[in-house]
């Protein structure tokens, strides 16, 4: 069946009109289609058009062949366009031919350069090969000559003298035709094999341009093949010299990292470990001793490093003398509480810091800069005088140059005054005694000077070396003399520092600010701290986001002896930590992580019992000890430290205070949850709980106490801990009675007829039976009668009858001791 069977073709039938076509479809359907036929248009030339001028014939062509309706101007314009197109085409053809010719010349030039280079390389290889062959030939000839000489010497020893003529032919040189022929054949074979080998894998210019040849070898493969061919031409492969490396080896290392540091294949390192009996993979960790054996086996040098080496980037550089410049002195104000330290500093600074202190006492360590009338700059540190702030005074003495010991003229040398003297002596810094409150009527500065002698502080008025100045913070008396004494002492010390090195400083105080995050008050000791510096301080690190001086102004940098607040830490550091500037953030992070891990290990080692015996002994000791758990949150790190130290001192063998958690910042829901789980109250010092923490504490019944003065906090905790003490039982002896006669009474038992010799006998009191001054029974009275009546007490000098509860072994002449027990509430000192 053909394709035309299913569909009929168009065609003309007899009944159709011209111009119409009848189309037939299936099922007898038909359709007439009008077919439009176009006739060929015949243009009749006009008379006179067959005689065009020369220009018309050239420009317009034959009018007989021109399409109808086209004028001469149009025909001329079309012909001009045609000629212009032909001209452009000719120009393009010429341009393509010129470009093709230039490309061909460039290809020819490159081919010639490649051939020249290849020829030079072949010549160099040929020269190297000839040189190697000459050396080989000379060596072979020398060996043959040595063999011939040895053979001749052996022949001379073996044969008699008359055989000498017969040895002459042996001295003739061997014909060289055979060796030369063999060498020539070998050289041809090598040259042929080399050419075939080199040309078969070499990428030619034509192949690269034409893209023929399929997948080509890489440039590295070609270079390796050329190197093998060159080594083969020069007489064999040349062993590459092994590179000996210094491999830094930590305490533990991953196998793949060890292979990378040695620049060896991981598979080779794993194979060596398996030969040593260690079935490890490339992702497992091995110890330093095993890794050292592997490194030595591969021929490298071992450089052992430890985790503490990360701190080597912090260099303690000795400053050059020419780099040192004068710096302001750092003066620490120390002394007993309420002796006027902050008031004296306020008078010097012309400020009113003491007005903002709760309870009128300083509870934070403050840092200030003062510019005197002479233009000198002094840096002051104000330390608290309360007994709990011992560590703060210690820190102030360690970072200072001069200590100003403030003693009230109307008071005496107090415990914290003595403590400040000891801190200054331990730090080895000079001291200036400021006898304050000289304006008081009860002021007696000579008594203060005399009391200082007991602590080996001899002032100038007592023929000593320590300067003493009588001052008054209220009237301003003696302030100029005090500043002059400080300036004189600073001039004697010749304080200098290098501001051009990396900054180093000590953290005076640290706190967690709600809006600014962790903030540390740092006293710069060396170098200059600038905004943007990367630093590490204790277990924390960061980048200096802002520097704020003691007046609350933002500064761009801080030099030696300048106290500033540093913003940009990732956590709150400990007061007393050292700040060091490093180069990169990665170094700072590594050092901080290492210090954090060391501190964690140290805490774990301190809290863990070393032996089972120690653990049992500690459990037995704690069995009868009552604990008062508390949580402490304070505004600054120094206050937290002082409160925790004060809490550790509260208690005795029966009761102690345990600080479950201490921190800086507001009281949060986490603190409330911990307090609820342990049944502990929360002590907030100059901080408050946020809204969610307050609601949670109210729901769970957790007690939160707020304090602004450290006295109140310590006293409240002492009172609470005292409530855990068991009451003390005291015995008060109220009387003695002597047994005169023993009677037997039916239904009662033995009754002692007694005479009260001293005090009074009470029925409710306790009694002891003494026989020959030895206690043989202690108990209570069953009955106390006078004559036939039951009485409550019997006075001295009267007779009575006594019967003991559940005890009948009584005799005449025994003594009855009568006493009462009293419970006395105990308190912690």
Tab-separated table of N, CA, C and O in Angstrom, residues 22 73 85 99 128 263 303 316 370 477 613 703 732 785:
chain	number	residue	atom	x	y	z
A	22	UNK	N	-11.062	21.038	-7.797
A	22	UNK	CA	-11.957	20.299	-6.922
A	22	UNK	C	-11.157	19.265	-6.137
A	22	UNK	O	-10.509	18.416	-6.730
A	73	UNK	N	17.188	56.609	-12.820
A	73	UNK	CA	17.900	57.006	-11.581
A	73	UNK	C	17.924	55.858	-10.566
A	73	UNK	O	18.955	55.601	-9.912
A	85	UNK	N	29.167	46.874	-3.152
A	85	UNK	CA	29.177	45.588	-2.456
A	85	UNK	C	30.278	44.690	-2.982
A	85	UNK	O	30.982	44.012	-2.225
A	99	UNK	N	45.593	38.220	6.338
A	99	UNK	CA	45.618	37.631	7.677
A	99	UNK	C	46.070	36.181	7.631
A	99	UNK	O	46.838	35.732	8.487
A	128	UNK	N	76.276	15.568	25.758
A	128	UNK	CA	76.326	14.895	27.058
A	128	UNK	C	76.517	13.397	26.895
A	128	UNK	O	77.270	12.762	27.645
A	263	UNK	N	56.329	16.006	54.478
A	263	UNK	CA	56.230	16.000	53.015
A	263	UNK	C	56.418	14.590	52.473
A	263	UNK	O	57.088	14.376	51.457
A	303	UNK	N	61.661	18.343	66.165
A	303	UNK	CA	61.651	19.526	67.029
A	303	UNK	C	60.436	19.391	67.934
A	303	UNK	O	59.298	19.588	67.502
A	316	UNK	N	58.997	38.991	76.014
A	316	UNK	CA	59.378	39.956	77.051
A	316	UNK	C	60.657	40.643	76.587
A	316	UNK	O	61.773	40.211	76.889
A	370	UNK	N	45.624	62.909	87.349
A	370	UNK	CA	45.556	64.261	87.885
A	370	UNK	C	46.686	65.071	87.281
A	370	UNK	O	47.826	64.603	87.204
A	477	UNK	N	44.518	71.618	103.584
A	477	UNK	CA	45.824	71.859	104.195
A	477	UNK	C	46.801	70.725	103.830
A	477	UNK	O	46.485	69.553	103.933
A	613	UNK	N	41.658	6.760	100.320
A	613	UNK	CA	41.717	7.074	101.746
A	613	UNK	C	41.393	8.545	101.997
A	613	UNK	O	40.667	8.893	102.929
A	703	UNK	N	14.894	33.110	97.392
A	703	UNK	CA	15.136	34.382	98.070
A	703	UNK	C	16.288	35.123	97.403
A	703	UNK	O	17.363	34.550	97.184
A	732	UNK	N	24.229	24.271	134.996
A	732	UNK	CA	24.348	25.146	136.171
A	732	UNK	C	24.060	24.316	137.426
A	732	UNK	O	22.947	23.788	137.592
A	785	UNK	N	10.091	14.535	148.542
A	785	UNK	CA	9.101	14.741	149.602
A	785	UNK	C	9.763	15.407	150.797
A	785	UNK	O	10.941	15.185	151.085
